[in-house]
Coordinates of C-alpha atoms and ligand atoms in Angstrom, one line a residue:
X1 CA 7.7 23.9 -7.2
X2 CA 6.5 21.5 -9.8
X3 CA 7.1 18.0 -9.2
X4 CA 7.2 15.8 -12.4
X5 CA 5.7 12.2 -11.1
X6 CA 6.4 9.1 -13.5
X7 CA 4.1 6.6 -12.7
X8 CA 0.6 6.0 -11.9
X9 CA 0.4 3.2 -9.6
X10 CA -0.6 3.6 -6.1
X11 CA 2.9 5.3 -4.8
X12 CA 3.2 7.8 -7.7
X13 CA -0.7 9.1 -6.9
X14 CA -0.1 9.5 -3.2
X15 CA 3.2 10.9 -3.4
X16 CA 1.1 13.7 -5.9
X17 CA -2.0 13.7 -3.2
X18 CA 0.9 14.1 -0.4
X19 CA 2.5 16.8 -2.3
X20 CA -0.9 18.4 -3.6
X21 CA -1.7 19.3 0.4
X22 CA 0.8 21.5 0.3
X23 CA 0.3 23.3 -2.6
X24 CA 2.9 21.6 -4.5
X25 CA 2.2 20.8 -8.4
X26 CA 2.7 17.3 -10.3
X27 CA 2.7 15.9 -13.0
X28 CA 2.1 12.4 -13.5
X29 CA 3.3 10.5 -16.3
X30 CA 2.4 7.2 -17.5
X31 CA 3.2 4.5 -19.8
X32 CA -0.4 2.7 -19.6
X33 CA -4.1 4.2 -20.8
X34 CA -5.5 3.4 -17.7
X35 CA -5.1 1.4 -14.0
X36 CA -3.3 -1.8 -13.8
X37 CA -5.3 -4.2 -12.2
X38 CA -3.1 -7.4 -12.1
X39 CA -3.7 -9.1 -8.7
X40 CA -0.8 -8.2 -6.6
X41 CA -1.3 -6.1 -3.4
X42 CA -4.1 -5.8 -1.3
X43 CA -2.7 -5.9 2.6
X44 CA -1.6 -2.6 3.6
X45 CA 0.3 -2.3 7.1
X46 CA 0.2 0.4 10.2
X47 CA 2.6 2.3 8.9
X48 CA 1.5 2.6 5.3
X49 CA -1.9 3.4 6.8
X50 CA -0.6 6.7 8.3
X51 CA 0.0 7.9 5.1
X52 CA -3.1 7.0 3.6
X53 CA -4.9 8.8 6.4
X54 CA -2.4 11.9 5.8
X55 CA -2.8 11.8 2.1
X56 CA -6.6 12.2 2.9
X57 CA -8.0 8.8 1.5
X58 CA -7.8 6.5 4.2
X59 CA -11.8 7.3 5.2
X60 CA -12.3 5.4 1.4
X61 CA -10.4 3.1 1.6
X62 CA -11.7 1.8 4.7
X63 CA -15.2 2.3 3.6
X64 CA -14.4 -0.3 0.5
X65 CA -11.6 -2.3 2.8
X66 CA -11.7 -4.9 5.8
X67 CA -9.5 -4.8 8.6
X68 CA -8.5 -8.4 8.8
X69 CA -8.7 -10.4 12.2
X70 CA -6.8 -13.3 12.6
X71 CA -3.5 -14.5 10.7
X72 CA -2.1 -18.3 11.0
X73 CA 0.3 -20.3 9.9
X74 CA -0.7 -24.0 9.3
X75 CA 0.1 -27.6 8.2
X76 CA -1.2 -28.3 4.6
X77 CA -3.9 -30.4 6.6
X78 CA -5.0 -26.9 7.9
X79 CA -3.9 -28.2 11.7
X80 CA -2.9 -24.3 13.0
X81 CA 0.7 -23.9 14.2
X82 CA 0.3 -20.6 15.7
X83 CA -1.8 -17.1 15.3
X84 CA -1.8 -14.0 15.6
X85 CA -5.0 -13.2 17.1
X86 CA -6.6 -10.0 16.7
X87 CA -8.9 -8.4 19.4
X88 CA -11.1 -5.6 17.9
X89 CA -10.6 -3.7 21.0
X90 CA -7.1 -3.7 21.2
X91 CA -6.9 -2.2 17.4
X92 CA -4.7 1.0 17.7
X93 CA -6.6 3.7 14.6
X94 CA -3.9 2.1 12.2
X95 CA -4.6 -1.3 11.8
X96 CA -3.9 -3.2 9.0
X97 CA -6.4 -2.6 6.0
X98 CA -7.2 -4.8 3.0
X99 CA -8.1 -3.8 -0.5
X100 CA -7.3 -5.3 -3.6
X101 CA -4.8 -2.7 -5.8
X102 CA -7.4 -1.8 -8.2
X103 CA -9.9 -0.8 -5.7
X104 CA -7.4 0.9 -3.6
X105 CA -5.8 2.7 -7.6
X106 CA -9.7 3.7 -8.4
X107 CA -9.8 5.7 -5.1
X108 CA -6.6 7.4 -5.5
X109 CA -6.9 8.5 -9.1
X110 CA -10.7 9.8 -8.3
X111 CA -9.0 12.0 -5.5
X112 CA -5.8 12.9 -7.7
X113 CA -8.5 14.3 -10.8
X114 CA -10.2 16.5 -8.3
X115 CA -7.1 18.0 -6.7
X116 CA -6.0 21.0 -9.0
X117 CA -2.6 20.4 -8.4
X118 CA -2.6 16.7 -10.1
X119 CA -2.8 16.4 -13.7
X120 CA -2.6 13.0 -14.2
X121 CA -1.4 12.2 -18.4
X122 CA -2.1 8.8 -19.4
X123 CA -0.4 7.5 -22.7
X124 CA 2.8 9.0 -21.9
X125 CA 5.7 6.7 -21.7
X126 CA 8.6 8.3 -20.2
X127 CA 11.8 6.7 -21.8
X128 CA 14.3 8.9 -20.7
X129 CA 15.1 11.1 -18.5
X130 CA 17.5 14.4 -17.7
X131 CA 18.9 17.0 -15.6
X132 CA 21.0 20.2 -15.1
X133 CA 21.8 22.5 -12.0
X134 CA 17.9 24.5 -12.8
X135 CA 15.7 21.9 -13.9
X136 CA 14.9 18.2 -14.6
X137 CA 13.3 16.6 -17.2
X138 CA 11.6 13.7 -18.4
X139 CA 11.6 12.5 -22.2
X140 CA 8.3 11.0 -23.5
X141 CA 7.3 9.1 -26.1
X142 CA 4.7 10.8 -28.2
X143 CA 1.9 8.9 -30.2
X144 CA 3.2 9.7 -33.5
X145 CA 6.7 7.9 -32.4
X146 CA 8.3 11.2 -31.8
X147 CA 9.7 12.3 -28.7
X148 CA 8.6 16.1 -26.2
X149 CA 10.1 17.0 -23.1
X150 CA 8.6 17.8 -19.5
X151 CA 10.6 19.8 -17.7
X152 CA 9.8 20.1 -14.0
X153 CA 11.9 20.7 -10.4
X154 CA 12.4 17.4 -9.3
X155 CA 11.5 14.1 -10.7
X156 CA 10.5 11.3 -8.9
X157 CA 10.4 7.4 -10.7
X158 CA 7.6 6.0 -8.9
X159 CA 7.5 3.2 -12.1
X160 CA 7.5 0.1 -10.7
X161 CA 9.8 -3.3 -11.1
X162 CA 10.9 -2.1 -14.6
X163 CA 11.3 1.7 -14.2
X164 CA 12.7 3.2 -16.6
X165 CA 13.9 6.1 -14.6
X166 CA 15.9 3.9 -12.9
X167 CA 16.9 2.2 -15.9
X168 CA 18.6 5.7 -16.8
X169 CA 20.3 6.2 -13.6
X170 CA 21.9 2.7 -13.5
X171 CA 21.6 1.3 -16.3
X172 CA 20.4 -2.7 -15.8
X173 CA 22.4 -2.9 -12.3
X174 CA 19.3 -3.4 -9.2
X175 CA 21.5 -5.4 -7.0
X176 CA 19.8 -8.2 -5.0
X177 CA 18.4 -11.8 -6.0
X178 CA 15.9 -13.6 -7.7
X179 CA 14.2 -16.4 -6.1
X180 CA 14.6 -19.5 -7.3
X181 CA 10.3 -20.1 -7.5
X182 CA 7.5 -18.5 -9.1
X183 CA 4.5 -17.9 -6.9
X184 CA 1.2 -17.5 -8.8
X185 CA -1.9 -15.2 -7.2
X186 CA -5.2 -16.3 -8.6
X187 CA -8.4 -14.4 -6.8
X188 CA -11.3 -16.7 -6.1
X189 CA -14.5 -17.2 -4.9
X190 CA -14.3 -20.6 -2.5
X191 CA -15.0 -20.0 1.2
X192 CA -11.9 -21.1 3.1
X193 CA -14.4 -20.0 6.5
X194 CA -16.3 -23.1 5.7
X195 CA -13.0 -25.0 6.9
X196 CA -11.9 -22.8 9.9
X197 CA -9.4 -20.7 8.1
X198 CA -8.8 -17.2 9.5
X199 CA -9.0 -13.9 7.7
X200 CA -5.3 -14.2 6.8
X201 CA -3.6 -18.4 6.3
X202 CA -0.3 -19.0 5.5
X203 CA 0.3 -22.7 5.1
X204 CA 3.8 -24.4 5.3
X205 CA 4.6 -26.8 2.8
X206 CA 8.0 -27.9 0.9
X207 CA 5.8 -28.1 -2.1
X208 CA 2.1 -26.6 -2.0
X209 CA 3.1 -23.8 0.5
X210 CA 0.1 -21.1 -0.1
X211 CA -1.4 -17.5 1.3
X212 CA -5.2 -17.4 1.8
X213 CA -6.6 -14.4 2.9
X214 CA -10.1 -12.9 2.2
X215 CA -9.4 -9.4 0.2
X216 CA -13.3 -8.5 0.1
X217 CA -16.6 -7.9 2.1
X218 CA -18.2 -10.1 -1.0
X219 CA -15.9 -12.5 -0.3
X220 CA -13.3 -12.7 -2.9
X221 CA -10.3 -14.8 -1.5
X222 CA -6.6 -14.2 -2.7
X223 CA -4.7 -17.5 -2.7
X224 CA -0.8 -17.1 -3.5
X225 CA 0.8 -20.1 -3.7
X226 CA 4.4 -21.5 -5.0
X227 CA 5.1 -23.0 -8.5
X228 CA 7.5 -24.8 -10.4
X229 CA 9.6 -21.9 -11.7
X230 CA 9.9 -24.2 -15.0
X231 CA 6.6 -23.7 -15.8
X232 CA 5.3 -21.7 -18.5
X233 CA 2.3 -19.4 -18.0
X234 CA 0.9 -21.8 -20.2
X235 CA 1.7 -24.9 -17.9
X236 CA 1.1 -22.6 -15.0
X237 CA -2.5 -22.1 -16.0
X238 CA -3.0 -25.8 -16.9
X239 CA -1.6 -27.1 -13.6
X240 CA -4.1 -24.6 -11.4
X241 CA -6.8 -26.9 -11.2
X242 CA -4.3 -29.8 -9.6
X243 CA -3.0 -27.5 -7.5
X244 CA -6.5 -26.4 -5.8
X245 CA -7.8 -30.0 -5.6
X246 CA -4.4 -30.8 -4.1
X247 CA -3.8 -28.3 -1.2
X248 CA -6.8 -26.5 -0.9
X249 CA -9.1 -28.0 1.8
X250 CA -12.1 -29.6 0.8
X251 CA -10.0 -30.4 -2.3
X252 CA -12.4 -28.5 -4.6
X253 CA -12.4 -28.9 -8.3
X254 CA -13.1 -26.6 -10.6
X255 CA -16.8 -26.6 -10.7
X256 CA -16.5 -26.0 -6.4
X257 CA -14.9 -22.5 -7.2
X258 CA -15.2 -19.0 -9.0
X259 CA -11.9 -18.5 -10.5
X260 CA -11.4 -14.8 -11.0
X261 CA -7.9 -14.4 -11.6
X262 CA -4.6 -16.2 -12.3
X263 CA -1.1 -14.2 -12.1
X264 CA 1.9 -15.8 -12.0
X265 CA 5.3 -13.6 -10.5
X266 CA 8.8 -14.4 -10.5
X267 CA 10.3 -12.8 -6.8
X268 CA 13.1 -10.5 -5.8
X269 CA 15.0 -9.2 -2.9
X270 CA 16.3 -6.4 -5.0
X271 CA 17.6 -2.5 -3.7
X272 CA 18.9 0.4 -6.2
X273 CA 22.4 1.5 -5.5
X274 CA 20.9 4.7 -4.8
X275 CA 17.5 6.4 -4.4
X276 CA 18.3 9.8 -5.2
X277 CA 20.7 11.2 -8.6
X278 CA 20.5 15.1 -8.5
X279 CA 17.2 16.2 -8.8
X280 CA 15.8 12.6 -9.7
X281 CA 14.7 10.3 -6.5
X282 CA 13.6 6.6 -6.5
X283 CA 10.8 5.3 -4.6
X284 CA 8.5 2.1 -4.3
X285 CA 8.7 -0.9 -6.6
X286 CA 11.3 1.2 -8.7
X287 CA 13.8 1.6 -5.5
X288 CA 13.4 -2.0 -4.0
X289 CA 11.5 -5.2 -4.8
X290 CA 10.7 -8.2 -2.3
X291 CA 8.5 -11.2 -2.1
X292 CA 5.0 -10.7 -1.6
X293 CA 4.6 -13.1 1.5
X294 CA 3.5 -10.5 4.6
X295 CA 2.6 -7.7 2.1
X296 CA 5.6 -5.9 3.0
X297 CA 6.0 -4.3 -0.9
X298 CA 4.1 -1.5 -1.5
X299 CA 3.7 -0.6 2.2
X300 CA 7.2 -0.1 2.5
X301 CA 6.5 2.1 -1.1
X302 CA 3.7 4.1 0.7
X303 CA 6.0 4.7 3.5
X304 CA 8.7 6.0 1.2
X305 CA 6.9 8.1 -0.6
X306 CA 5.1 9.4 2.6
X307 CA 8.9 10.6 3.9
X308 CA 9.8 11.8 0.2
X309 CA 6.7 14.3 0.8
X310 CA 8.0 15.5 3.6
X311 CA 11.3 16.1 1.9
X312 CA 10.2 18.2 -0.8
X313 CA 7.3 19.7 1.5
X314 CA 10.8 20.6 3.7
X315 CA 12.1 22.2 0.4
X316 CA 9.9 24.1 -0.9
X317 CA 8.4 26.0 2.2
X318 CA 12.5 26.7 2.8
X319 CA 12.5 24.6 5.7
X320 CA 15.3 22.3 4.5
X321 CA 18.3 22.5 2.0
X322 CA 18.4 19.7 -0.7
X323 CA 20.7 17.6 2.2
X324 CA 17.1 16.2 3.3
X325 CA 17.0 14.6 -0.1
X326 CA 20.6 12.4 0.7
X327 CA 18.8 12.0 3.9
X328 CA 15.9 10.2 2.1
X329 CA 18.5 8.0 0.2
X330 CA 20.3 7.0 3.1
X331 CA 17.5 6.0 5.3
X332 CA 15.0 4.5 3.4
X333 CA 17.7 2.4 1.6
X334 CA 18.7 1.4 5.4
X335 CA 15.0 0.7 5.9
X336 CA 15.1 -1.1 3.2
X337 CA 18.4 -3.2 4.5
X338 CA 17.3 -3.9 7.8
X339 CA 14.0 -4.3 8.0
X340 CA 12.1 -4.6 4.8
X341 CA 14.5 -7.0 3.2
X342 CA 15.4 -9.3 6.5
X343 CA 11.3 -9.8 7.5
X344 CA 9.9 -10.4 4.2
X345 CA 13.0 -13.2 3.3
X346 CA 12.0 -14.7 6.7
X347 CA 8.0 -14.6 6.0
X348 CA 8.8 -16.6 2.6
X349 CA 11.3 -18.8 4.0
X350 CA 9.3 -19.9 6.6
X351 CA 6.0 -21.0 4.4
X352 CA 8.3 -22.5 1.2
X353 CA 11.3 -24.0 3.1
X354 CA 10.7 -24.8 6.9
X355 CA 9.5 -28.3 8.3
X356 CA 5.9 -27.9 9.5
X357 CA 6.2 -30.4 12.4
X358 CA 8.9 -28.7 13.8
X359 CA 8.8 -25.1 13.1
X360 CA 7.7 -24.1 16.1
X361 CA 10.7 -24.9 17.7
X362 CA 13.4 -24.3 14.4
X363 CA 11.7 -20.9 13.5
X364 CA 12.1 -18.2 16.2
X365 CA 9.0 -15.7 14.8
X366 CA 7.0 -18.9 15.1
X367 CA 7.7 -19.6 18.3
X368 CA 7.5 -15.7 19.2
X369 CA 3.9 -15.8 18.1
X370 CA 2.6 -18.9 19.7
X371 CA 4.0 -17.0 22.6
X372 CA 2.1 -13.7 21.9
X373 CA -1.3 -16.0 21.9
X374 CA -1.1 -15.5 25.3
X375 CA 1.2 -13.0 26.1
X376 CA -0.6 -9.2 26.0
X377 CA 2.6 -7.6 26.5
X378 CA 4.8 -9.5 23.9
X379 CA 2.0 -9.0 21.6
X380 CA 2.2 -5.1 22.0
X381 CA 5.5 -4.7 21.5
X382 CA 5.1 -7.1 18.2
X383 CA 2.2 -4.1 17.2
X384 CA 4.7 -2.0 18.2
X385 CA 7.8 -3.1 15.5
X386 CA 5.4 -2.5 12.7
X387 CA 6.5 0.9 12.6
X388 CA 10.2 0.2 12.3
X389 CA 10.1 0.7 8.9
X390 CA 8.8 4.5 9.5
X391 CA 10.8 7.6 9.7
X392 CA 10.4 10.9 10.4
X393 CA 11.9 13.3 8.2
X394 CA 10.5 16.7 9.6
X395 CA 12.7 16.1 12.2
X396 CA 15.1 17.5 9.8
X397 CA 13.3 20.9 9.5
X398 CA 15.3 24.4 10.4
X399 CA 13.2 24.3 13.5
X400 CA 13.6 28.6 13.9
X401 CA 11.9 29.1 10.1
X402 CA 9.2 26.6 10.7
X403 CA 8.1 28.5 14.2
X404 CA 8.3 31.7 11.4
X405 CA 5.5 30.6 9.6
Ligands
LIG1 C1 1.2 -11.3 -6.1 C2 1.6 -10.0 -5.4 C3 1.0 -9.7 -4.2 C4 1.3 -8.5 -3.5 N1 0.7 -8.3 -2.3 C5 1.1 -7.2 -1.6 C6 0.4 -6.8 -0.4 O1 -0.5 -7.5 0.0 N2 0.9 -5.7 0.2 C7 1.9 -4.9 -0.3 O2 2.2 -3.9 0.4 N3 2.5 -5.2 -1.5 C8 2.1 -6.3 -2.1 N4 2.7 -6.5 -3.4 C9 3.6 -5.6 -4.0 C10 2.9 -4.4 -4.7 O3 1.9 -4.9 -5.6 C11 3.8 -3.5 -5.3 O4 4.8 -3.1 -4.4 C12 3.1 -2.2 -5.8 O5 2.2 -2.5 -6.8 C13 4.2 -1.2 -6.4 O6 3.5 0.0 -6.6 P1 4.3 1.1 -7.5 O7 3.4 2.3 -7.5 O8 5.7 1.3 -7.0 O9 4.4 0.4 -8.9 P2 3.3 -0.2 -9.9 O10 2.1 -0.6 -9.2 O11 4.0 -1.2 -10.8 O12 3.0 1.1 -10.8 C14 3.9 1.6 -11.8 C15 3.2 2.5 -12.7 O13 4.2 3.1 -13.6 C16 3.8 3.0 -14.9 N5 5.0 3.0 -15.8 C17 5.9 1.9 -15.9 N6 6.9 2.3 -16.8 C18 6.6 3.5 -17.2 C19 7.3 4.4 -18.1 N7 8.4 4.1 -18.7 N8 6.7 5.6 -18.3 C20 5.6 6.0 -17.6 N9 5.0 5.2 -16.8 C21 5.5 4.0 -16.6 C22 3.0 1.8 -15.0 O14 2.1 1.8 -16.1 C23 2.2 1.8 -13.7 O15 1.0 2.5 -13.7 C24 2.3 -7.7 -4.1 C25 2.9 -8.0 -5.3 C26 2.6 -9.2 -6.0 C27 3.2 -9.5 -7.3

């Protein structure tokens, strides 16, 4: 089988690692002549970490990475509201892992050029795609603004926010909403510690609601915090100083700081009608968008592609028929629905629009998580949830072939 990957980002070079284990060649295909390294993800959950570990990086990743300890919500005074506290001991092997995207791309692409069965073609911009009942293809864009064709078994769009796979599928339709804010992620050097912040801060504000979260052992801190959407990038840019001095504590100015970074985002809650046309399946940022607050985007991407692997793993070894793929659009898109989309609304509705004093009370997760401070066995079944989003699609296997092999 050869698997024709556009994209990549982090969920197009795991799918290929995923595939590459069994034996399965890809192709990936993309736009760009090298990494993106915007700041956008860097917190990674349980049950993206499974895959990393079964793609074979995870041992990297946690050799760059930091497993965070605690995360807690707070007044724009820094006053905590509640935490969730870690306890190093208590750590099941999957804890949560944080790497900026870039580090985390670097790994992947290092293991992806020494894997025979990834070939990895920068410089290719895909800008169409198509299919008949043998073989897919994707249309690329050559350098001498000409067109070729790569023809492969299946194609997967694993091209982020404005994939163009999914762009020929459905044309513009990618039903969901747009927030009505714009948050911008700057990386910075300024030790938050200093001020008894945790590892991971979100503070509740109408106005200056923010993330803080250290993202590296040298201390780099992310801070993602919400913006006029009016603003320019221009104005946006201009205004980061004032915002800093204004709800950062210690109200540092410019000269207290190392900023490394400044990106600003508009936000969606948005889902594909459908993650899989034929021989062409969606996954990640080109199936589903949401908000960044709890760092719910590309784990939920790493977890797709993680079951999408086990689909076409299922398929080639003659283990499944091509029913597991409908299977993959069905559940992931209810993933997607019921858990991805309902938790990471809540986690930016309750930094940008509840009332600090009383969201203890007004905000049940709040008041679930003061709770867990002292409650072990609320707390586990809290580790527990993170999985919800997970799914195991071997289950699906012809159970009297695999025992065969
Ligand atoms: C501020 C911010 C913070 C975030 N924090 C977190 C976090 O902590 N945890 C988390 O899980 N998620 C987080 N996210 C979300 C996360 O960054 C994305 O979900 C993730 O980057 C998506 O990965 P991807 O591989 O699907 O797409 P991308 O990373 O966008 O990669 C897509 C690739 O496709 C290529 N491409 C695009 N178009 C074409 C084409 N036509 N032809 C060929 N190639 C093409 C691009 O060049 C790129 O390499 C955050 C997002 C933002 C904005």
């Amino acid at each position: 089988m050869h698997v024709i990957v556009v994209g990549a980002g982090p969920s197009g070079l795991i799918l290929a690692l995923l595939l590459a284990k069994a034996g399965i060649k890809t192709t990936l295909l993309d736009a760009a002549s090298t990494l993106d390294d915007r700041p956008r993800a860097a917190h990674y959950g349980p049950s993206a970490i499974r895959v990393l570990r079964e793609a074979g990086v995870l041992d990297d990743v946690r050799k760059d990475g930091l497993i965070p300890g605690n995360m807690t919500w707070r007044k724009i005074d820094g006053t905590p509201i509640a935490s969730i506290l870690d306890d190093p001991k208590e750590r099941g092997p999957d804890g949560m892992t944080v790497l900026p995207l870039n580090m985390l791309g670097e790994i992947l692409l290092k293991h992806a050029e020494k894997n025979e069965n990834c070939t990895v073609k920068w410089n290719h911009p895909v800008v169409d795609i198509g299919q008949d009942s043998s073989s897919v293809w994707a249309v690329v864009r050559t350098s001498d603004g000409k067109t070729s064709k790569v023809f492969g078994d299946y194609l997967c769009g694993c091209d982020g926010a404005n994939s163009q796979v999914r762009k020929s599928l459905f044309g513009n339709s990618f039903p969901g909403k747009t927030w009505d804010a714009q948050i911008i992620a700057t990386n910075v050097y300024y030790d938050l510690k200093k001020f008894g912040f945790d590892d991971i801060n979100n503070i509740i504000h109408h106005e200056d609601y923010y993330m803080a979260a250290i993202i590296t052992n040298s201390g780099l801190w992310r801070v993602s915090y919400g913006e006029d959407p009016s603003l320019t990038p221009e104005q946006v840019i201009a205004n980061q100083p004032i915002k800093y001095e204004r709800m950062l504590p210690g109200n540092p100015k410019p000269g207290d700081y190392k900023l490394v970074s400044v990106g600003p985002y508009r936000i969606h809650q948005r889902c594909a009608e459908k993650f899989r046309v034929g021989r062409v399946l969606l996954a990640a940022d080109a199936a589903h968008l949401v908000n960044p607050f709890g760092g719910l985007g590309l784990t939920g991407g790493i977890v797709d592609v993680g079951g999408l692997a086990e689909c076409l793993v299922g398929l080639t070894k003659g283990l499944a028929d091509e029913s597991i793929l409908d299977r993959y659009c069905e559940v992931r898109r209810q993933k997607w629905r019921d858990v991805i989309d309902v938790v990471s609304s809540g986690n930016f509705e309750r930094v940008a629009r509840r009332n600090p004093e009383t969201a203890l009370v007004d905000d049940e997760f709040l008041g679930m998580v003061k709770k867990m401070e002292t409650d072990k066995e609320l707390k586990k079944a809290f580790d527990e949830s993170n999985y919800d989003v997970c799914h195991d699609f071997t289950q699906y296997y012809q159970k009297s072939k695999e025992s065969k092999l």
